[in-house]
Amino acid sequence: MSFDNAYESLLGGEDAHWAFGTGFSEALSGVDREFPAGVDREALAAYCLMLGDDALIFSQRLSEWCSRAPELEEDIALANIALDLLGQARMLLTRAGEVLGRDEDSLAYLRDEREFRNVHLAEIDCGPGPGGDFATTIARLLVFSSWRLALFSRLRGSADPVLKAIAEKGLKELAYHRDHAAQWTVRLGDGTDESHRRMQAGLERVWPFVDELFATHAVEAALAGVAVDPASLWSEVDGVLEAVLSAAGLTRPTDTKAARVAGMAGRDGVHTEVMGYLLAEMQHLHRSLPGAVW
Amino acid sequence: MADDLELRFERTVQSEARIEPRDWMPDGYRKTLIRQIAQHAHSEIIGMQPEGNWISRAPSLRRKAILLAKVQDEAGHGLYLYSATETLGADREDLTTKLIEGRQKYSSIFNYPTLTFADVGVIGWLVDGAAICNQVPLCRTSYGPYARAMIRICKEESFHQRQGYELLMTMMRGTQQQRDMVQDSVNRWWWPALMMFGPPDAESTNTEQSMAWRIKRDTNDELRQKFVNMSMPQAEALGVTFPDPELKWNEERGEYDFGAPDWDEFWQVVKGGGVCNEQRIAHRRKAHEDGAWVREAAAAHAAKNAVREEGAA
């Protein structure tokens, strides 16, 4: 081995061997960052926050599994999915920040709860906390990744070159996430009586949050050609879920619609009570040391 | 016959060639290796917890990604090391049971708490640094699968170390509060890092036989000295000090002199009295037990599939 001196490589100034830089800037290098003519920039920023917050908050939830998964292989897989989504969140928040004059960290750490635009499905506790278990986590991942994959496959046609590039890159990741969730849904649905019962309960837990995913928001309506209308995704996603549940021998829950709050939900910045705690934990250190550099 | 096999084994080891899974090996060699590799695998898995403690609170998205990827790498290291023990006839499930029942050890360093985000950087720099010093010689260890796993692990560990050091460099360029946080963290981790090389040679029971078998390549005290020599210029470049009044350059020896760690604390933590011993094992036990129904379901599904395929054939 050439590194008998474990420190020799640390003193050099070369940066080529860092596993992570800002990462995504390379992934999107060469992509035109001009805003398309005639686009409503504020709506574009709001849309990027919607999709970015979905990924950021779900990633935060998935990373709670780290060191708690049922097998080492699964610990690695869930961390991988959380990392992919965190990468998507960073690209999307950065794009929003280009309109808003803020960076990814300012948007992630210095917005208050009412400014977050993620769907409720991303934020609810599906385990390993008291709100769920591995089956509930898989149920959420199945619904979320099936929906987001359908969304990203259409987003490849966006008039915004950055959204288009983010969608291209995210598509492969999301296809893996959906496949992973589908395989586990089938394994748990088919495995033992206990796993079947838990998988069915997991589906019942997340199903009320499905409707929100397909409700068209005013921001999406204002961005024809740039954003995807989520209502258009239903039949595709419905077909995928039907196929997976049927292979798993599971029953589709009937309750698909949690009540709104005065007509509002996650896309309007109106969240569930767990969101405040999630953000308190995520943001506290960043906010405790104003002016610090990380 | 047995003598011939033993002679061949001894010659292979003496000539610095590798012993492979199907080669004959003495029972003691096999047991020592399983114990050592399992202990190393357990350390990777338990080691996910102290750093995992900061993933949800990482103060920037870039640091969150780096930390999550690092903890994920540790799970990967645990996985290859458990696989290496399987080539010696051990079983992962059995080793996990031994870990959560306290019958096998893991590196005692992970029984110390991570109290600030600077600890993430200091663990990368000093704890991973000490681990690399211990592990680089193992890339030449006599058992082939272990040596090959160690090459990959050492490469990834050196990324982690750089990332940890880079975090500290960044924090030292930040506010005074951040610099104080780094110094405080170094003060808490320096002595435990020195303890990672194990007790002084005079008190180390396993060293002699392991060196003869080329499982171990350097003594505890040699590695500890090497680590101190390497760490000093790093600390100076960073702008921190180590909490040891006896630490100074010895012109005559061409090395640093340094004080002795508190070996009473070391033994207390090894024997289960550290701040986090119970918590670390309880966490691992809970994950393992909570996941039992998932593993059973996966096995049941695979068995049903096998029957269905047979029926279809």
XYZ file of C-alpha atoms in Angstrom:
607
model
C 0.000 0.000 0.000
C 1.283 3.431 -0.807
C -0.459 5.197 2.072
C 1.438 3.764 5.030
C 1.500 7.354 6.172
C -2.196 7.840 6.649
C -1.839 11.585 6.651
C 0.357 12.241 3.672
C -2.572 12.687 1.361
C -4.189 15.227 3.667
C -1.600 17.920 3.288
C -1.781 18.125 -0.497
C -3.973 20.832 -1.968
C -5.429 18.853 -4.850
C -9.180 18.431 -4.758
C -9.704 15.705 -7.325
C -10.123 12.888 -4.825
C -12.906 14.332 -2.735
C -15.849 11.989 -2.835
C -18.265 14.877 -2.568
C -17.935 18.416 -3.693
C -21.116 20.259 -4.236
C -21.688 17.201 -6.428
C -24.671 18.261 -8.426
C -22.951 21.186 -10.075
C -20.972 18.595 -12.039
C -24.052 16.507 -12.692
C -25.695 19.475 -14.361
C -22.599 21.004 -15.892
C -23.175 22.352 -19.350
C -26.914 22.765 -18.748
C -28.269 26.119 -19.850
C -29.457 27.979 -16.739
C -31.258 30.798 -18.572
C -34.948 31.114 -17.776
C -37.164 30.310 -20.752
C -38.810 33.366 -22.318
C -42.183 34.305 -20.916
C -41.979 31.971 -17.908
C -43.463 33.236 -14.646
C -40.270 33.126 -12.559
C -41.971 33.317 -9.221
C -44.180 30.408 -10.145
C -41.100 28.510 -11.360
C -39.372 29.085 -8.018
C -42.493 27.974 -6.141
C -42.685 24.847 -8.297
C -39.027 23.992 -7.668
C -39.636 24.410 -3.952
C -42.631 22.067 -4.132
C -40.663 19.276 -5.786
C -37.488 20.080 -3.850
C -39.227 20.082 -0.467
C -40.905 16.746 -1.241
C -37.453 15.243 -1.776
C -35.755 17.026 1.129
C -38.368 16.147 3.725
C -38.783 12.569 2.575
C -34.996 12.174 2.570
C -34.908 13.466 6.143
C -37.490 10.843 7.109
C -35.720 7.998 5.293
C -32.384 8.819 6.869
C -33.967 8.144 10.273
C -33.599 4.466 9.334
C -29.829 4.739 9.246
C -28.455 2.081 11.666
C -32.013 0.874 12.363
C -32.905 -1.185 9.269
C -33.867 -4.878 9.449
C -30.694 -5.975 7.574
C -27.395 -4.330 6.679
C -28.249 -4.574 2.997
C -31.433 -2.628 3.664
C -29.634 -0.030 5.737
C -27.453 0.602 2.699
C -30.409 0.666 0.297
C -32.490 3.117 2.336
C -29.488 5.406 2.838
C -28.919 5.272 -0.897
C -32.477 6.314 -1.645
C -32.255 9.091 0.962
C -29.037 10.299 -0.709
C -30.597 10.305 -4.181
C -33.530 12.358 -2.922
C -31.240 14.723 -1.062
C -29.346 15.236 -4.312
C -32.596 16.002 -6.152
C -33.623 18.403 -3.370
C -30.328 20.278 -3.626
C -30.637 20.761 -7.379
C -34.251 21.915 -7.097
C -33.655 24.292 -4.186
C -30.670 25.724 -6.023
C -32.864 26.374 -9.077
C -35.510 28.043 -6.886
C -32.739 30.047 -5.263
C -31.616 31.405 -8.647
C -34.937 33.240 -8.820
C -35.146 34.100 -5.129
C -31.518 35.163 -4.667
C -30.867 32.537 -1.966
C -28.743 29.383 -1.773
C -29.827 25.830 -1.021
C -28.944 26.074 2.665
C -30.766 29.339 3.174
C -33.872 27.721 1.691
C -33.517 24.455 3.614
C -32.605 25.913 6.984
C -34.020 29.412 7.189
C -37.565 29.018 5.950
C -40.314 28.524 8.508
C -42.820 25.724 8.412
C -45.499 27.709 6.564
C -43.023 28.317 3.721
C -42.379 24.608 3.068
C -44.337 23.303 0.078
C -43.987 19.523 0.401
C -46.919 17.128 0.319
C -47.978 15.585 3.635
C -46.978 12.115 2.434
C -43.328 13.196 2.631
C -43.473 14.430 6.226
C -45.626 11.973 8.184
C -43.901 9.537 10.543
C -43.931 6.109 8.893
C -41.309 4.576 11.195
C -38.808 3.771 12.579
C -40.584 6.155 14.990
C -43.869 5.306 16.685
C -45.854 6.290 13.573
C -44.998 3.172 11.599
C -42.623 0.326 10.844
C -40.660 -1.039 7.905
C -43.866 -1.993 6.065
C -45.310 1.514 6.436
C -42.018 2.929 5.184
C -42.190 0.662 2.146
C -45.839 1.624 1.524
C -44.888 5.307 1.488
C -41.885 4.638 -0.746
C -44.031 2.678 -3.186
C -46.610 5.435 -3.533
C -44.104 8.282 -3.517
C -41.663 6.772 -6.001
C -44.390 5.547 -8.392
C -45.859 9.043 -8.457
C -42.552 10.893 -8.701
C -41.238 8.583 -11.420
C -44.343 9.281 -13.532
C -43.912 12.986 -12.809
C -40.211 13.076 -13.728
C -40.763 11.113 -16.917
C -43.088 13.924 -18.098
C -40.868 16.637 -16.661
C -38.235 15.625 -19.220
C -40.357 17.625 -21.657
C -40.226 20.799 -19.530
C -39.463 24.095 -21.243
C -37.112 24.875 -18.354
C -33.733 23.373 -19.271
C -32.732 22.888 -15.648
C -35.924 21.057 -14.664
C -35.520 18.957 -17.776
C -31.946 18.015 -16.803
C -32.918 17.290 -13.186
C -35.689 15.022 -14.452
C -33.328 13.172 -16.797
C -30.916 12.522 -13.967
C -33.576 11.640 -11.393
C -35.415 9.191 -13.591
C -32.942 6.321 -13.190
C -32.841 6.868 -9.437
C -36.606 6.865 -9.088
C -36.963 3.754 -11.212
C -34.671 1.999 -8.733
C -36.620 3.354 -5.752
C -39.903 2.156 -7.191
C -38.469 -1.236 -8.009
C -37.056 -1.589 -4.510
C -40.396 -0.677 -2.930
C -42.364 -2.933 -5.277
C -40.130 -5.911 -4.497
C -40.532 -5.415 -0.768
C -44.282 -4.905 -1.077
C -44.542 -8.263 -2.808
C -42.166 -9.960 -0.343
C -44.024 -8.641 2.676
C -47.484 -9.182 1.192
C -46.597 -12.782 0.347
C -44.191 -13.657 3.189
C -45.817 -14.465 6.536
C -49.173 -13.691 8.123
C -47.520 -11.030 10.214
C -45.771 -9.359 7.281
C -48.990 -9.445 5.253
C -50.917 -7.823 8.083
C -48.257 -5.159 8.582
C -47.978 -4.402 4.850
C -51.744 -4.011 4.584
C -51.724 -1.738 7.647
C -48.898 0.282 6.090
C -50.967 0.854 2.957
C -53.961 1.905 5.067
C -51.724 4.386 6.900
C -50.424 6.156 3.795
C -53.414 5.916 1.474
C -55.272 8.983 2.814
C -52.289 11.057 1.620
C -52.493 9.817 -1.978
C -55.122 12.276 -3.158
C -52.962 15.319 -2.449
C -50.313 14.031 -4.884
C -52.672 14.344 -7.829
C -54.416 17.619 -6.992
C -53.456 20.396 -9.415
C -52.145 23.479 -7.604
C -52.413 27.042 -8.904
C -48.624 27.144 -9.338
C -48.715 24.134 -11.663
C -51.658 25.596 -13.566
C -49.668 28.815 -14.111
C -46.690 26.963 -15.617
C -48.065 25.250 -18.702
C -45.198 23.686 -20.645
C -42.829 24.012 -17.698
C -44.582 22.087 -14.894
C -46.386 18.771 -15.026
C -50.082 18.712 -14.150
C -50.201 15.970 -11.506
C -53.829 15.168 -12.312
C -52.537 13.784 -15.618
C -50.439 11.171 -13.775
C -53.229 9.334 -12.018
C -54.061 6.627 -14.513
C -50.408 5.620 -14.974
C -49.667 5.543 -11.245
C -52.948 3.814 -10.526
C -52.009 1.055 -12.982
C -48.598 0.556 -11.366
C -50.020 0.401 -7.842
C -52.726 -1.986 -8.972
C -50.174 -4.338 -10.530
C -47.931 -4.333 -7.436
C -50.759 -4.802 -4.942
C -52.248 -7.598 -6.966
C -48.871 -9.412 -7.222
C -48.505 -8.990 -3.460
C -51.994 -10.276 -2.686
C -52.879 -7.017 -0.921
C -56.126 -5.063 -0.931
C -56.278 -1.491 -2.143
C -57.404 0.776 0.696
C -60.477 2.844 -0.013
C -59.671 5.948 2.018
C -57.652 8.102 -0.347
C -58.457 11.540 0.879
C -57.389 13.164 4.151
C -59.406 16.287 4.929
C -57.815 19.641 4.116
C -57.455 22.544 6.525
C -59.704 25.364 5.353
C -59.167 23.975 1.884
C -55.383 23.953 2.197
C -52.626 21.294 2.476
C -48.865 20.853 2.061
C -48.547 22.682 -1.260
C -50.030 25.739 0.490
C -47.583 25.439 3.387
C -50.162 23.978 5.740
C -48.656 20.876 7.333
C -49.343 18.215 9.929
C -48.204 18.665 13.533
C -45.102 16.487 13.114
C -43.622 18.936 10.612
C -42.672 21.480 13.272
C -40.636 18.891 15.161
C -39.003 17.615 11.993
C -37.881 21.131 11.064
C -36.829 21.971 14.630
C -34.440 19.041 14.553
C -33.226 19.614 11.005
C -32.685 23.365 11.341
C -31.627 23.960 14.916
C -27.849 23.791 14.551
C -27.766 25.898 11.403
C -29.918 28.529 13.118
C -28.028 28.362 16.425
C -24.785 29.615 14.894
C -25.610 32.560 12.645
C -22.703 33.485 10.400
C -21.030 30.077 10.775
C -19.542 28.360 7.725
C -19.910 24.631 7.150
C 0.140 -35.786 7.762
C -1.053 -33.082 10.118
C 2.566 -32.070 10.568
C 2.973 -31.682 6.811
C -0.066 -29.452 6.641
C 1.127 -27.398 9.531
C 4.568 -27.069 8.002
C 3.083 -25.931 4.717
C 0.915 -23.392 6.528
C 3.913 -22.052 8.466
C 5.937 -21.758 5.253
C 3.136 -19.946 3.448
C 2.830 -17.455 6.267
C 6.590 -16.971 6.659
C 7.012 -16.356 2.933
C 4.370 -13.566 3.079
C 2.044 -15.496 0.772
C -1.697 -15.582 1.496
C -3.753 -18.246 3.209
C -7.009 -18.753 1.299
C -10.349 -20.124 2.603
C -9.814 -23.676 1.324
C -6.254 -23.976 2.654
C -5.598 -25.943 5.805
C -5.091 -23.690 8.828
C -4.627 -24.320 12.562
C -7.779 -24.007 14.657
C -6.239 -21.282 16.751
C -5.505 -19.224 13.616
C -9.087 -19.633 12.404
C -10.549 -18.697 15.790
C -8.262 -15.715 16.235
C -9.172 -14.439 12.790
C -12.900 -14.887 13.292
C -12.662 -13.058 16.605
C -10.598 -10.220 15.156
C -12.584 -9.774 11.927
C -15.938 -10.053 13.732
C -14.802 -7.476 16.249
C -13.833 -5.231 13.378
C -17.195 -5.811 11.625
C -19.070 -5.074 14.856
C -17.042 -1.876 15.236
C -18.144 -0.690 11.794
C -21.788 -1.388 12.595
C -21.765 0.098 16.098
C -19.699 2.962 14.682
C -22.668 3.986 12.543
C -24.438 5.231 15.672
C -22.240 8.033 17.042
C -22.004 9.717 13.653
C -25.515 8.762 12.613
C -26.531 10.808 15.646
C -25.847 13.972 13.610
C -27.370 13.141 10.216
C -30.759 14.670 11.009
C -29.123 17.837 12.357
C -26.251 18.327 9.877
C -25.940 22.087 9.421
C -25.705 22.173 5.621
C -27.126 19.947 2.910
C -23.647 19.184 1.604
C -22.511 18.024 5.063
C -25.676 16.000 5.421
C -24.954 14.195 2.145
C -21.313 13.554 3.104
C -22.263 12.229 6.534
C -25.066 10.014 5.281
C -22.756 8.565 2.618
C -20.070 7.971 5.216
C -22.345 6.139 7.611
C -23.623 4.130 4.661
C -20.004 3.190 3.830
C -19.608 1.885 7.372
C -22.563 -0.445 6.856
C -20.827 -1.593 3.659
C -17.573 -2.229 5.527
C -19.453 -4.245 8.134
C -20.984 -6.253 5.342
C -17.665 -7.163 3.660
C -16.090 -8.031 6.975
C -18.955 -10.307 8.001
C -18.570 -11.902 4.579
C -14.869 -12.453 5.271
C -15.773 -14.265 8.512
C -18.183 -16.438 6.541
C -15.245 -17.692 4.459
C -13.888 -19.056 7.753
C -17.127 -20.843 8.570
C -18.727 -18.194 10.802
C -22.348 -17.077 10.413
C -23.492 -13.435 10.400
C -26.622 -14.071 12.442
C -24.593 -15.903 15.084
C -22.005 -13.123 15.256
C -24.761 -10.504 15.587
C -26.230 -12.481 18.474
C -22.810 -12.584 20.133
C -22.519 -8.822 19.726
C -25.891 -7.978 21.224
C -25.389 -10.440 24.057
C -22.052 -8.803 24.868
C -20.050 -11.957 24.096
C -17.984 -10.259 21.402
C -16.449 -6.821 21.589
C -16.295 -3.819 19.299
C -13.935 -0.865 19.357
C -14.404 0.925 22.649
C -14.067 4.344 21.031
C -17.716 4.139 19.952
C -18.811 4.140 23.586
C -17.921 7.826 23.724
C -20.724 10.293 22.958
C -20.840 12.692 19.974
C -21.834 15.981 21.556
C -21.347 18.598 18.844
C -21.103 18.647 15.059
C -17.340 19.187 15.402
C -17.216 15.607 16.684
C -18.145 14.459 13.180
C -14.988 16.134 11.867
C -12.764 15.013 14.732
C -13.947 11.422 14.405
C -13.038 11.573 10.730
C -9.646 13.068 11.426
C -8.475 11.333 14.613
C -10.641 8.228 15.026
C -10.626 7.235 11.367
C -6.974 8.309 11.274
C -6.109 5.964 14.135
C -8.198 3.229 12.527
C -6.263 3.687 9.273
C -2.952 3.395 11.131
C -4.204 0.145 12.633
C -5.636 -1.115 9.374
C -3.104 -0.233 6.681
C -0.775 -3.016 7.905
C -3.719 -5.422 7.714
C -3.812 -4.965 3.948
C -0.763 -7.282 4.105
C -2.230 -9.653 6.671
C -1.804 -13.368 5.979
C -5.476 -14.247 5.414
C -6.380 -13.370 1.806
C -10.078 -12.385 2.101
C -9.336 -10.177 5.110
C -6.382 -8.508 3.405
C -8.444 -7.769 0.295
C -11.382 -6.398 2.313
C -8.939 -4.169 4.178
C -7.550 -2.651 0.984
C -10.991 -1.467 -0.019
C -11.867 -0.335 3.484
C -8.643 1.623 3.889
C -9.261 3.472 0.631
C -12.722 4.501 1.760
C -11.509 5.341 5.262
C -8.956 7.708 3.820
C -11.753 9.577 2.021
C -13.587 9.810 5.309
C -10.529 11.107 7.030
C -10.049 13.812 4.437
C -13.684 14.789 4.668
C -13.444 15.022 8.449
C -10.314 17.115 8.270
C -11.817 19.358 5.609
C -14.863 19.955 7.842
C -12.551 21.004 10.671
C -10.523 23.266 8.378
C -13.762 24.914 7.266
C -14.964 25.350 10.838
C -11.608 26.832 11.895
C -12.040 29.468 9.181
C -15.520 30.274 10.530
C -16.576 32.034 13.727
C -14.827 31.971 17.127
C -17.681 29.821 18.422
C -16.886 27.248 15.743
C -13.146 27.294 16.538
C -13.945 26.745 20.218
C -16.208 23.883 19.254
C -13.382 22.214 17.312
C -10.853 22.615 20.147
C -13.342 21.263 22.686
C -13.985 18.259 20.498
C -10.239 17.586 20.042
C -9.824 17.790 23.827
C -12.473 15.115 24.294
C -11.310 12.741 21.546
C -7.498 12.875 21.697
C -6.977 10.456 24.566
C -9.679 8.004 23.493
C -8.090 8.026 19.996
C -4.701 7.078 21.488
C -6.415 4.271 23.391
C -7.596 2.805 20.080
C -4.195 1.161 19.633
C -4.895 -0.997 22.653
C -3.057 -1.422 25.946
C 0.724 -0.955 26.186
C 2.715 -3.823 24.651
C 3.709 -5.105 28.071
C 0.044 -5.752 28.879
C -1.211 -6.896 25.481
C -2.053 -10.592 25.618
C -2.740 -11.310 21.957
C 0.131 -9.559 20.272
C 2.862 -12.219 20.170
C 1.007 -15.106 18.532
C -0.823 -12.759 16.142
C 2.472 -11.277 14.999
C 3.936 -14.742 14.379
C 0.906 -15.606 12.251
C 1.218 -12.305 10.404
C -2.346 -11.430 11.438
C -0.937 -8.431 13.194
C 2.070 -6.551 11.805
C 3.094 -3.887 14.335
C 2.800 -3.651 18.098
C 0.300 -1.366 19.819
C 2.978 1.007 21.042
C 4.675 1.240 17.632
C 1.402 2.198 15.987
C 0.537 4.668 18.730
C 3.879 6.435 18.292
C 3.382 6.548 14.536
C -0.061 8.085 15.001
C 1.236 10.809 17.320
C 4.051 11.619 14.890
C 1.574 11.956 12.043
C -1.035 13.911 13.973
C 1.137 16.738 15.266
C 1.743 18.536 11.941
C -1.950 18.117 11.183
C -2.948 19.785 14.444
C -0.558 22.646 13.767
C -1.934 23.154 10.272
C -5.415 23.201 11.735
C -4.596 25.538 14.612
C -5.580 23.251 17.492
C -3.607 21.754 20.376
C -3.710 18.319 21.971
C -4.470 18.180 25.699
C -1.131 16.629 26.704
C 1.468 18.754 28.541
C 4.128 16.071 27.926
C 3.720 16.188 24.169
C 6.928 17.550 22.602
C 9.470 16.838 19.924
C 12.401 14.694 21.052
C 15.355 15.636 18.893
C 17.363 12.620 19.963
C 14.697 10.053 19.126
C 13.433 11.964 16.105
C 9.897 11.406 17.385
C 7.393 13.045 19.692
C 7.327 12.202 23.387
C 3.840 12.009 24.799
C 1.999 11.197 28.007
C 0.150 8.007 28.882
C -3.610 7.790 28.406
C -5.688 7.073 31.490
C -5.682 3.286 31.296
C -8.154 3.020 34.155
C -10.694 4.865 32.027
C -9.800 2.607 29.091
C -10.487 -0.580 31.072
C -13.624 0.878 32.601
C -15.041 1.617 29.137
C -13.882 -1.738 27.733
C -15.634 -3.504 30.599
C -18.938 -1.791 29.856
C -18.757 1.308 32.039
C -18.496 3.938 29.279
C -21.071 6.663 28.753
C -22.705 4.900 25.798
C -21.973 1.146 26.124
C -25.504 0.170 27.075
C -27.113 2.585 24.648
C -25.079 1.324 21.667
C -25.943 -2.305 22.305
C -29.588 -1.546 23.087
C -29.858 0.376 19.796
C -28.347 -2.496 17.824
C -30.477 -5.046 19.629
C -33.663 -3.076 18.951
C -32.887 -2.746 15.234
C -32.137 -6.457 15.021
C -35.214 -7.540 16.963
C -37.559 -5.053 15.279
C -36.353 -6.366 11.921
C -36.849 -10.055 12.746
C -40.309 -10.228 11.177
C -38.949 -8.637 7.974
C -36.147 -11.192 7.668
C -38.601 -14.012 8.365
C -40.970 -12.653 5.712
C -38.180 -12.439 3.128
C -37.153 -16.030 3.871
C -40.769 -17.249 3.747
C -41.354 -15.494 0.428
C -38.184 -16.987 -1.045
C -39.218 -20.464 0.123
C -42.714 -20.056 -1.354
C -41.205 -18.859 -4.610
C -38.938 -21.894 -4.771
C -41.945 -24.184 -4.325
C -43.935 -22.267 -6.968
C -41.048 -22.492 -9.433
C -40.741 -26.199 -8.819
C -44.470 -26.583 -9.402
C -44.220 -24.658 -12.663
C -41.235 -26.688 -13.937
